[in-house]
Tab-separated table of N, CA, C and O in Angstrom:
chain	number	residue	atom	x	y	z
A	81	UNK	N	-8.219	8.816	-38.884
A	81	UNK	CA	-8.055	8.246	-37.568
A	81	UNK	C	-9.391	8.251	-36.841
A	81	UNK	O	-10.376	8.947	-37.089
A	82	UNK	N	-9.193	7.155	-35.707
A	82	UNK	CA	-10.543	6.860	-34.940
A	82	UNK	C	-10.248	7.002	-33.668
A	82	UNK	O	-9.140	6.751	-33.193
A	83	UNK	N	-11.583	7.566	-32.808
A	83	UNK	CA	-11.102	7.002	-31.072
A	83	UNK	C	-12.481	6.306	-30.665
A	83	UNK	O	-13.634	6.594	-30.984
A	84	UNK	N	-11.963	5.274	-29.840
A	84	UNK	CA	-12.651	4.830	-28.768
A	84	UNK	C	-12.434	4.987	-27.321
A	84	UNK	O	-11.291	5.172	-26.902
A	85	UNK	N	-13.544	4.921	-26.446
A	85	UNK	CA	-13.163	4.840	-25.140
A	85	UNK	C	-13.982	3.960	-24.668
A	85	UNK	O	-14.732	3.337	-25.419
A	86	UNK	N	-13.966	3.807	-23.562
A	86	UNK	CA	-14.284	2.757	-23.084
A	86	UNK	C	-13.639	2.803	-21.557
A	86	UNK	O	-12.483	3.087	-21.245
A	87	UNK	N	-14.944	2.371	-20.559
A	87	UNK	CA	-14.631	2.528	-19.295
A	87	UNK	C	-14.160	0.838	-18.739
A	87	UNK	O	-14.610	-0.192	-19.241
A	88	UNK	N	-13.388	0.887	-17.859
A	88	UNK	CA	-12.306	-0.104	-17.628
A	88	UNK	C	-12.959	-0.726	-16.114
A	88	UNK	O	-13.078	-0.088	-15.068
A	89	UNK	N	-13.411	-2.481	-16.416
A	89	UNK	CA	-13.765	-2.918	-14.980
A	89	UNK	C	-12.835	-3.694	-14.202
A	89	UNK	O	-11.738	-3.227	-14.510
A	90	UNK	N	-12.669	-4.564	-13.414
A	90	UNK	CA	-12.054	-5.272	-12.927
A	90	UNK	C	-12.419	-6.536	-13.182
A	90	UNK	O	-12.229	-7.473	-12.406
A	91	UNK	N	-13.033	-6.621	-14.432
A	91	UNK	CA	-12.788	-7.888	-14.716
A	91	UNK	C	-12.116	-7.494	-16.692
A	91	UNK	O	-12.523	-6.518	-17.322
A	92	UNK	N	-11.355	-8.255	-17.114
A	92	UNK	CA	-11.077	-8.037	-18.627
A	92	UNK	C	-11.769	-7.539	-19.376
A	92	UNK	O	-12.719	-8.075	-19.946
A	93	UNK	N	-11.342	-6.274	-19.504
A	93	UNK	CA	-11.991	-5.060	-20.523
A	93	UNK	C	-11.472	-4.794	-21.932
A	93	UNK	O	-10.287	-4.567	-22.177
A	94	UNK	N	-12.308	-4.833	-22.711
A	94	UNK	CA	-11.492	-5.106	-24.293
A	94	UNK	C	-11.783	-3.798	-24.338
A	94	UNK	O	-13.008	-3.681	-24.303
A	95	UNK	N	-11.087	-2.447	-24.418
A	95	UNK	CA	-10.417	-1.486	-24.951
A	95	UNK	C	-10.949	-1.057	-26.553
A	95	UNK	O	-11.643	-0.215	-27.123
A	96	UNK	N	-10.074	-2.305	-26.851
A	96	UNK	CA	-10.203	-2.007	-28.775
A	96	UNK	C	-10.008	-3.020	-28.706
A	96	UNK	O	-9.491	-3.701	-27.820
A	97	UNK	N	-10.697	-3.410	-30.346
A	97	UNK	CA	-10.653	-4.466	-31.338
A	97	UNK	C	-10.371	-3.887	-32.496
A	97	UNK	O	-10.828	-2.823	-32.914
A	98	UNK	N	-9.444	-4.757	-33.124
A	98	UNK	CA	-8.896	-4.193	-34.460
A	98	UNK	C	-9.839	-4.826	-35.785
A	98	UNK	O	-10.064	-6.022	-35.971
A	99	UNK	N	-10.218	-3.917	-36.465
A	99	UNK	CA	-11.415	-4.424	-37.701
A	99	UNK	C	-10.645	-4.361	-39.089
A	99	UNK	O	-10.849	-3.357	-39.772
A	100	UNK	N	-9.948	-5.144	-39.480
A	100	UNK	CA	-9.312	-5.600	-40.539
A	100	UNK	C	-7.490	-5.268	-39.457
A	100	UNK	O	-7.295	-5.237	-38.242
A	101	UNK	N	-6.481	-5.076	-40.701
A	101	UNK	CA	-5.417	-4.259	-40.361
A	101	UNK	C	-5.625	-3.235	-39.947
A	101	UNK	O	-6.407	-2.500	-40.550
A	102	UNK	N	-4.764	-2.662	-38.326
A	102	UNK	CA	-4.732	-1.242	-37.773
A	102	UNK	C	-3.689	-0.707	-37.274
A	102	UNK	O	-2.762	-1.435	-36.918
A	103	UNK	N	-3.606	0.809	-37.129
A	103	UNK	CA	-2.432	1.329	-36.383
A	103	UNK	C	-2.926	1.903	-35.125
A	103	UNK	O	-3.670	2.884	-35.148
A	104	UNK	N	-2.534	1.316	-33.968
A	104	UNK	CA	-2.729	2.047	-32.805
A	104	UNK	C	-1.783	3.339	-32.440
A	104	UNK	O	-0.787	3.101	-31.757
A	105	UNK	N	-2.049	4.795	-32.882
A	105	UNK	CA	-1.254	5.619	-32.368
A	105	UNK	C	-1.507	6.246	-31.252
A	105	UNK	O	-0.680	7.151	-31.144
A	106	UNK	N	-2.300	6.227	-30.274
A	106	UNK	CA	-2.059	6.718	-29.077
A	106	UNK	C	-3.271	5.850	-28.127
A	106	UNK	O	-4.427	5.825	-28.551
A	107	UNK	N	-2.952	5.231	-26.976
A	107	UNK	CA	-3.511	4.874	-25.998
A	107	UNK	C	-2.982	5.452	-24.357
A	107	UNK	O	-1.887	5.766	-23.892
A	108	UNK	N	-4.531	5.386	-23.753
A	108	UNK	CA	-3.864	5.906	-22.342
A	108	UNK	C	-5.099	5.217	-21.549
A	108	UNK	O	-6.222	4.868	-21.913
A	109	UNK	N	-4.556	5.181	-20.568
A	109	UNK	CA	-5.346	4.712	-19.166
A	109	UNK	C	-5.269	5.416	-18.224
A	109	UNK	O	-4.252	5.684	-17.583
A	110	UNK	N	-7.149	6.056	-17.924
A	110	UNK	CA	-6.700	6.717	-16.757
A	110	UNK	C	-7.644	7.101	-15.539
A	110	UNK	O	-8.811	7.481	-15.448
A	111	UNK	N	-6.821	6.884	-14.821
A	111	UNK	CA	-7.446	6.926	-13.234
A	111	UNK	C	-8.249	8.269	-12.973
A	111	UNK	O	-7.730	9.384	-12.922
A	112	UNK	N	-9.930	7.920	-12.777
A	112	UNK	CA	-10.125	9.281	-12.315
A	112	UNK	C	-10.544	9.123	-10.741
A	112	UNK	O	-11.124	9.999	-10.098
A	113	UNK	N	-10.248	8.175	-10.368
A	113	UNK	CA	-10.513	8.063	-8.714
A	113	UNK	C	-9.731	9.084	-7.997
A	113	UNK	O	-8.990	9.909	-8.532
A	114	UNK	N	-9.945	8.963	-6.824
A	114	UNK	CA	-8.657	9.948	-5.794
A	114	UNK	C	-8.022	8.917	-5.246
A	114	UNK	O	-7.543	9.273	-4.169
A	115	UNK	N	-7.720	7.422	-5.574
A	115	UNK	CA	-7.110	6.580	-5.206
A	115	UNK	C	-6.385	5.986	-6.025
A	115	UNK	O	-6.743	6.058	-7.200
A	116	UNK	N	-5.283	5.297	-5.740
A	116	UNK	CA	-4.213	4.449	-6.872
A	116	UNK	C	-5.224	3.798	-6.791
A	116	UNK	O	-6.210	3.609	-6.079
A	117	UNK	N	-4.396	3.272	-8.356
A	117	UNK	CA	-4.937	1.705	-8.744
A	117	UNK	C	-4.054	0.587	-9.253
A	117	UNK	O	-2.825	0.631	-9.197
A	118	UNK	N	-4.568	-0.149	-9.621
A	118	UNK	CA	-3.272	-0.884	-10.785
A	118	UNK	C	-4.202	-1.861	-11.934
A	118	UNK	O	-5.028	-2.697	-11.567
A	119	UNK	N	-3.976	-1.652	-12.935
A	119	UNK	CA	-4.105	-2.584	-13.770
A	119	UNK	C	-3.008	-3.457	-14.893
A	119	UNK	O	-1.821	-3.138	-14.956
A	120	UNK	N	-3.430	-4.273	-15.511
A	120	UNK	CA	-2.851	-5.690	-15.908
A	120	UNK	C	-3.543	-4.916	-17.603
A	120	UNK	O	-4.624	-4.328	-17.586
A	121	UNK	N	-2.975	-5.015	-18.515
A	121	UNK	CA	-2.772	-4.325	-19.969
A	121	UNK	C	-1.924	-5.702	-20.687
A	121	UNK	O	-0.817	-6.158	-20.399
A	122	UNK	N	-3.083	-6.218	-21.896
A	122	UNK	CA	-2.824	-7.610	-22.734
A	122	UNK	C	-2.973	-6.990	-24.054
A	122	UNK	O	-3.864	-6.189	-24.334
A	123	UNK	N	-2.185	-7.341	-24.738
A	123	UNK	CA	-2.009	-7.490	-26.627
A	123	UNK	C	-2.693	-9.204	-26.195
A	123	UNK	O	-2.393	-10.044	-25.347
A	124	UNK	N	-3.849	-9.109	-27.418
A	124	UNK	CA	-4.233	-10.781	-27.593
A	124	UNK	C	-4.633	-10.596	-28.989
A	124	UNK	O	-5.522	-9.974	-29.571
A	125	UNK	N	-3.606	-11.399	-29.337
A	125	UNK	CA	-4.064	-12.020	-31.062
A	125	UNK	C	-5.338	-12.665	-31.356
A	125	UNK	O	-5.871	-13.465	-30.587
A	126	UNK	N	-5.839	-12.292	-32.524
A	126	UNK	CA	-7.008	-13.259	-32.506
A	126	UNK	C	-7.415	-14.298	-32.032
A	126	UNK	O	-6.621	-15.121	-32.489
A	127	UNK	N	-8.242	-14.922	-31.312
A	127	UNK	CA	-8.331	-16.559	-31.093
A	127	UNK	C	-7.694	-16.964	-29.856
A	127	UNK	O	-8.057	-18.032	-29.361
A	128	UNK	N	-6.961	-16.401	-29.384
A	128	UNK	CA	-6.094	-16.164	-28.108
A	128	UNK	C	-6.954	-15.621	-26.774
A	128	UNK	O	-7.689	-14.635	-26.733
A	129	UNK	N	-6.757	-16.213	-26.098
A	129	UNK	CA	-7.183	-15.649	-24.353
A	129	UNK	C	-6.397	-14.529	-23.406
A	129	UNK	O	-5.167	-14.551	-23.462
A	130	UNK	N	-6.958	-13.670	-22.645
A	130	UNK	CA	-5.934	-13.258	-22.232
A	130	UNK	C	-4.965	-13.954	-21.166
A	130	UNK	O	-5.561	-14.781	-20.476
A	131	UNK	N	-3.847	-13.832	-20.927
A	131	UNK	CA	-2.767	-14.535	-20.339
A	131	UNK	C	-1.766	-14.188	-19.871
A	131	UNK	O	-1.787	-12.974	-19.669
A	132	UNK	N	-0.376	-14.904	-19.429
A	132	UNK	CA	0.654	-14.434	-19.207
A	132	UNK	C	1.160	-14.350	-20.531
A	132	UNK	O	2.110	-13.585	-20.696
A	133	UNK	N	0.768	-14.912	-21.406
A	133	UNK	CA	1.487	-14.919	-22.776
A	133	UNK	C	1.451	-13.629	-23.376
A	133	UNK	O	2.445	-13.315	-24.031
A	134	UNK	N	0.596	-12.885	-23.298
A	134	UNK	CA	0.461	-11.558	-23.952
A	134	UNK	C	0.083	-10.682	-22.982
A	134	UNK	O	-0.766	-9.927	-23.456
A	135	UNK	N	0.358	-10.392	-21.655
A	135	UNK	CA	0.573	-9.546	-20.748
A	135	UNK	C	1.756	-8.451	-21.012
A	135	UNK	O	2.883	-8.900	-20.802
A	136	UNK	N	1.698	-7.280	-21.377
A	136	UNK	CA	2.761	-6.618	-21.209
A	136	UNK	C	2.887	-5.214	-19.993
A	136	UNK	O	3.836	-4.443	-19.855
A	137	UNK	N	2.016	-5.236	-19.488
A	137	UNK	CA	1.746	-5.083	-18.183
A	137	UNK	C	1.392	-5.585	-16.849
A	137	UNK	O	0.247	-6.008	-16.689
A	138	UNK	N	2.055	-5.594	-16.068
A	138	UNK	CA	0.830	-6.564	-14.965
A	138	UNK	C	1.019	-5.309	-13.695
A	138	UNK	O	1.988	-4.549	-13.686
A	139	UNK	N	0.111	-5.275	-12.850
A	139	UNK	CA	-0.054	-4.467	-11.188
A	139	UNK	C	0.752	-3.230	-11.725
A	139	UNK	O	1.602	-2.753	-10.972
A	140	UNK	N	0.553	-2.662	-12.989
A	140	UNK	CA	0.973	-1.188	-13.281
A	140	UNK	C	0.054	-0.478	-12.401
A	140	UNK	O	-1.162	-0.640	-12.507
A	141	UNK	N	0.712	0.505	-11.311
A	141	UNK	CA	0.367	1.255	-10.860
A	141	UNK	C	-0.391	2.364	-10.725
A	141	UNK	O	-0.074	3.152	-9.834
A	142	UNK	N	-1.027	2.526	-11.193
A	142	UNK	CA	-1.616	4.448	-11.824
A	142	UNK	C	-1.856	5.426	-10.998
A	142	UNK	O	-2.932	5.202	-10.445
A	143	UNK	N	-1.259	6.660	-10.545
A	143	UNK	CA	-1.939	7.161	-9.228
A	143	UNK	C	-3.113	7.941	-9.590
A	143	UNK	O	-3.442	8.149	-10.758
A	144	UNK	N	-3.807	8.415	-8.455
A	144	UNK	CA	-4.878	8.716	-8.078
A	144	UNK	C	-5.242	10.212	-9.038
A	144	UNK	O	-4.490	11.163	-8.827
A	145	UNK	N	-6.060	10.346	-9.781
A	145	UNK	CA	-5.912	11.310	-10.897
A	145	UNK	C	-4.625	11.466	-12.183
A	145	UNK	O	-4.195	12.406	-12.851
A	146	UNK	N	-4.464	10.691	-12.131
A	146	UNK	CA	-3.629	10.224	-13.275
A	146	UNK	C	-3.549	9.483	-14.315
A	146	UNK	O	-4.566	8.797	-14.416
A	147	UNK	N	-2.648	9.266	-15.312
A	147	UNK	CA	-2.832	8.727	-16.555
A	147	UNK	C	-1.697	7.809	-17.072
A	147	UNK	O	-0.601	8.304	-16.813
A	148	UNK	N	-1.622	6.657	-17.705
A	148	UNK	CA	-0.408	5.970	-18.083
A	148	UNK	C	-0.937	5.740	-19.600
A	148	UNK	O	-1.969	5.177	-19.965
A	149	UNK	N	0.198	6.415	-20.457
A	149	UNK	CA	0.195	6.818	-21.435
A	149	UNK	C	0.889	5.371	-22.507
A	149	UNK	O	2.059	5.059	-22.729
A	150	UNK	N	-0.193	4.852	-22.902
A	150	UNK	CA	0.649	3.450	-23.318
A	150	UNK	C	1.892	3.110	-24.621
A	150	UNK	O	2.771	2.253	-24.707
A	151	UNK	N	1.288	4.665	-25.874
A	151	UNK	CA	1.885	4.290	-27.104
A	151	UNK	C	2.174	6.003	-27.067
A	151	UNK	O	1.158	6.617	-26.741
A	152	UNK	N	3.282	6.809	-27.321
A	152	UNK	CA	3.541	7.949	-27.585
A	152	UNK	C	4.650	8.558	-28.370
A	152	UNK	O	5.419	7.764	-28.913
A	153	UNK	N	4.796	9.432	-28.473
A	153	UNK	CA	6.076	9.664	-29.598
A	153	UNK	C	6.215	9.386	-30.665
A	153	UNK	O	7.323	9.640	-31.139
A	154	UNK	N	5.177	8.733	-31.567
A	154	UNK	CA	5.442	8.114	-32.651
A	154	UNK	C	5.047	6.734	-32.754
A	154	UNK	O	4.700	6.123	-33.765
A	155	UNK	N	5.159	6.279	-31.430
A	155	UNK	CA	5.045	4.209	-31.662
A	155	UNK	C	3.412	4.137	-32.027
A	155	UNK	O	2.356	4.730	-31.806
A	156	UNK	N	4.034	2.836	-32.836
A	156	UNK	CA	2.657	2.554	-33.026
A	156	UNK	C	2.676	1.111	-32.716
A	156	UNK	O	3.717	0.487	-32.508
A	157	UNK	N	1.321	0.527	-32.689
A	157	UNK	CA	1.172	-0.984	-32.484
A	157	UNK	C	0.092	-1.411	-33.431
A	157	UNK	O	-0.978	-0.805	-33.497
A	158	UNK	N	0.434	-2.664	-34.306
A	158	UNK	CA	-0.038	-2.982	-35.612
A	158	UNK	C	-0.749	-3.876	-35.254
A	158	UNK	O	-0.040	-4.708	-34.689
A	159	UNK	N	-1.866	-4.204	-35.269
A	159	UNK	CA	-2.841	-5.080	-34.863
A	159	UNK	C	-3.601	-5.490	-36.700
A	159	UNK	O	-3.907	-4.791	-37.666
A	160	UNK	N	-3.632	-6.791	-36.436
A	160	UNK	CA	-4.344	-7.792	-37.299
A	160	UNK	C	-5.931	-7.851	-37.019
A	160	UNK	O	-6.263	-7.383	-35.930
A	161	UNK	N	-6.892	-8.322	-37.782
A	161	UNK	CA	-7.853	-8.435	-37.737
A	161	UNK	C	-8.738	-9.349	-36.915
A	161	UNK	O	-8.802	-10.570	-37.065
A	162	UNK	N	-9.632	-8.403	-35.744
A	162	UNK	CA	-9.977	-8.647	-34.519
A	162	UNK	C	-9.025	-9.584	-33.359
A	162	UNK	O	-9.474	-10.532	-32.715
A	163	UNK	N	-7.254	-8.923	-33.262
A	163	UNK	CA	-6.571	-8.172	-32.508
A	163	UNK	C	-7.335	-7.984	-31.434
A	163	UNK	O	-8.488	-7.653	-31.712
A	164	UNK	N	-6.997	-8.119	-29.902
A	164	UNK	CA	-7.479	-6.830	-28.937
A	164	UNK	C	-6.478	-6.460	-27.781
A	164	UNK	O	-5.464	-7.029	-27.377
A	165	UNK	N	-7.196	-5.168	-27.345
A	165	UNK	CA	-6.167	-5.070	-26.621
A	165	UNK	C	-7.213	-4.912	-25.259
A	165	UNK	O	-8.156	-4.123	-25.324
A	166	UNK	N	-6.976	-5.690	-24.082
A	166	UNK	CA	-7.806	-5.433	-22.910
A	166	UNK	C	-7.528	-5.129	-21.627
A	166	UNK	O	-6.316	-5.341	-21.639
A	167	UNK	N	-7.708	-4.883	-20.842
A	167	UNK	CA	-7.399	-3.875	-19.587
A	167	UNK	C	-8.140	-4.675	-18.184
A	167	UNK	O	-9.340	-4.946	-18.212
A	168	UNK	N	-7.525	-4.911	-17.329
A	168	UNK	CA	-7.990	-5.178	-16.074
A	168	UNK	C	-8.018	-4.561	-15.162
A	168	UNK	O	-6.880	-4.768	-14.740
A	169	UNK	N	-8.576	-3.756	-14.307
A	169	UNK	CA	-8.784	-2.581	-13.370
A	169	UNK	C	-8.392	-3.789	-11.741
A	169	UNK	O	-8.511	-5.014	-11.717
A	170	UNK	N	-8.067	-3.138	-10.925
A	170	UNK	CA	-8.266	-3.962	-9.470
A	170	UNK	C	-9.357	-3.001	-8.939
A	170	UNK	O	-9.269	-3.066	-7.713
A	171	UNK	N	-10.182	-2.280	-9.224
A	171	UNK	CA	-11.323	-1.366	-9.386
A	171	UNK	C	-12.372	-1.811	-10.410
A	171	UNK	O	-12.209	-2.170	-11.576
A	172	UNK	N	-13.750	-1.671	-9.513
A	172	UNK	CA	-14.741	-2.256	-10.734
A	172	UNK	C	-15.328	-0.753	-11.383
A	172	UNK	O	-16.254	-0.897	-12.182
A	173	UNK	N	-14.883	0.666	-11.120
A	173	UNK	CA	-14.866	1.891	-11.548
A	173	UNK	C	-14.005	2.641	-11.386
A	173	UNK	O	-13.082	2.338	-10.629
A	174	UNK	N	-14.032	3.790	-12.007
A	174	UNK	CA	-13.091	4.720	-11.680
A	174	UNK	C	-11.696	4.785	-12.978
A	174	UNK	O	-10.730	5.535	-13.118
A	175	UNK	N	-12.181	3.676	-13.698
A	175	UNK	CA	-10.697	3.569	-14.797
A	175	UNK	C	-11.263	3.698	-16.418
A	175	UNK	O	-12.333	3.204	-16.772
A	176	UNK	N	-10.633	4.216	-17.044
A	176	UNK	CA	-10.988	4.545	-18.661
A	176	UNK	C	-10.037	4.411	-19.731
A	176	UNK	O	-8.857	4.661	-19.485
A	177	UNK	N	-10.362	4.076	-20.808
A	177	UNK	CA	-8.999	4.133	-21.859
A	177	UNK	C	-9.382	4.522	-22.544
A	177	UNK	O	-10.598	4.388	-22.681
A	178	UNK	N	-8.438	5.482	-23.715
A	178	UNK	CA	-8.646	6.080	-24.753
A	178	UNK	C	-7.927	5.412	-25.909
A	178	UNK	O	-6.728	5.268	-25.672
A	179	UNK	N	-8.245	5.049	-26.871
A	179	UNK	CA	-7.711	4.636	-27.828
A	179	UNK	C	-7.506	5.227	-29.172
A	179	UNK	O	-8.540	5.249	-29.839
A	180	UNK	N	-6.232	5.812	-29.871
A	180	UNK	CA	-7.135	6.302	-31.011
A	180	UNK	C	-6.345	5.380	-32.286
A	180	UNK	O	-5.444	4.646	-31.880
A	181	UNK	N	-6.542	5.370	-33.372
A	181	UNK	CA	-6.191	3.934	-33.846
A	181	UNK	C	-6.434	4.691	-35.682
A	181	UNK	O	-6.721	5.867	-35.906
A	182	UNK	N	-6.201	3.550	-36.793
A	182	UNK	CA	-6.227	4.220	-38.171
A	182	UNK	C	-5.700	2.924	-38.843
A	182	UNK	O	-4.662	2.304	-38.611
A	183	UNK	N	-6.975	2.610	-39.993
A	183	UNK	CA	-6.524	0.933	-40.931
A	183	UNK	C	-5.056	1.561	-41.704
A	183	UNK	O	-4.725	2.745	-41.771
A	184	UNK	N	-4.607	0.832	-42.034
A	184	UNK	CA	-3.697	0.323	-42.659
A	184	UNK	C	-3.832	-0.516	-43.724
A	184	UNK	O	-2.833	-0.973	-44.281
């Protein structure tokens, strides 16, 4: 297994990219401001933009020192080759994701 991180702007933040077949087993986003935030969290298939089409978050909330825990318990999310997954902050600091991930 691998991690990345990667700090999260307010404009579309690619997180991770998947390099061949991958398993995403744990992602989180998290607020280290002393203020809420919200961000917008996209699955985009290769070749794809981000969109409403692959939004599975939108104005998720996060409070102020806190964390939203995206994949846990077991789930995983199977990403194809250069897959991404990207993050929109309504903050141009203060937001981070952790990714940790493993080919398949």
């Amino acid at each position: 297994m691998a991690i990345v991180t990667t700090n999260v702007t307010n404009s579309a933040t690619t997180v991770y990219t998947s390099s061949g077949n991958s398993a995403v087993t744990y992602a989180t986003i998290n607020n280290v401001t002393a203020s809420a935030i919200s961000v917008d969290i996209h699955v985009v298939p290769s070749g794809d933009s981000v969109g409403n089409i692959n939004c599975i978050a939108r104005t998720l909330e996060i409070a102020a020192t806190d964390a939203y825990q995206l994949y846990s318990g077991g789930e995983k999310l199977l990403l194809e080759d250069s897959d991404v997954i990207s993050v929109t902050a309504n903050v141009a600091a203060g937001v981070n994701a952790v990714v940790s991930y493993t080919s398949i």
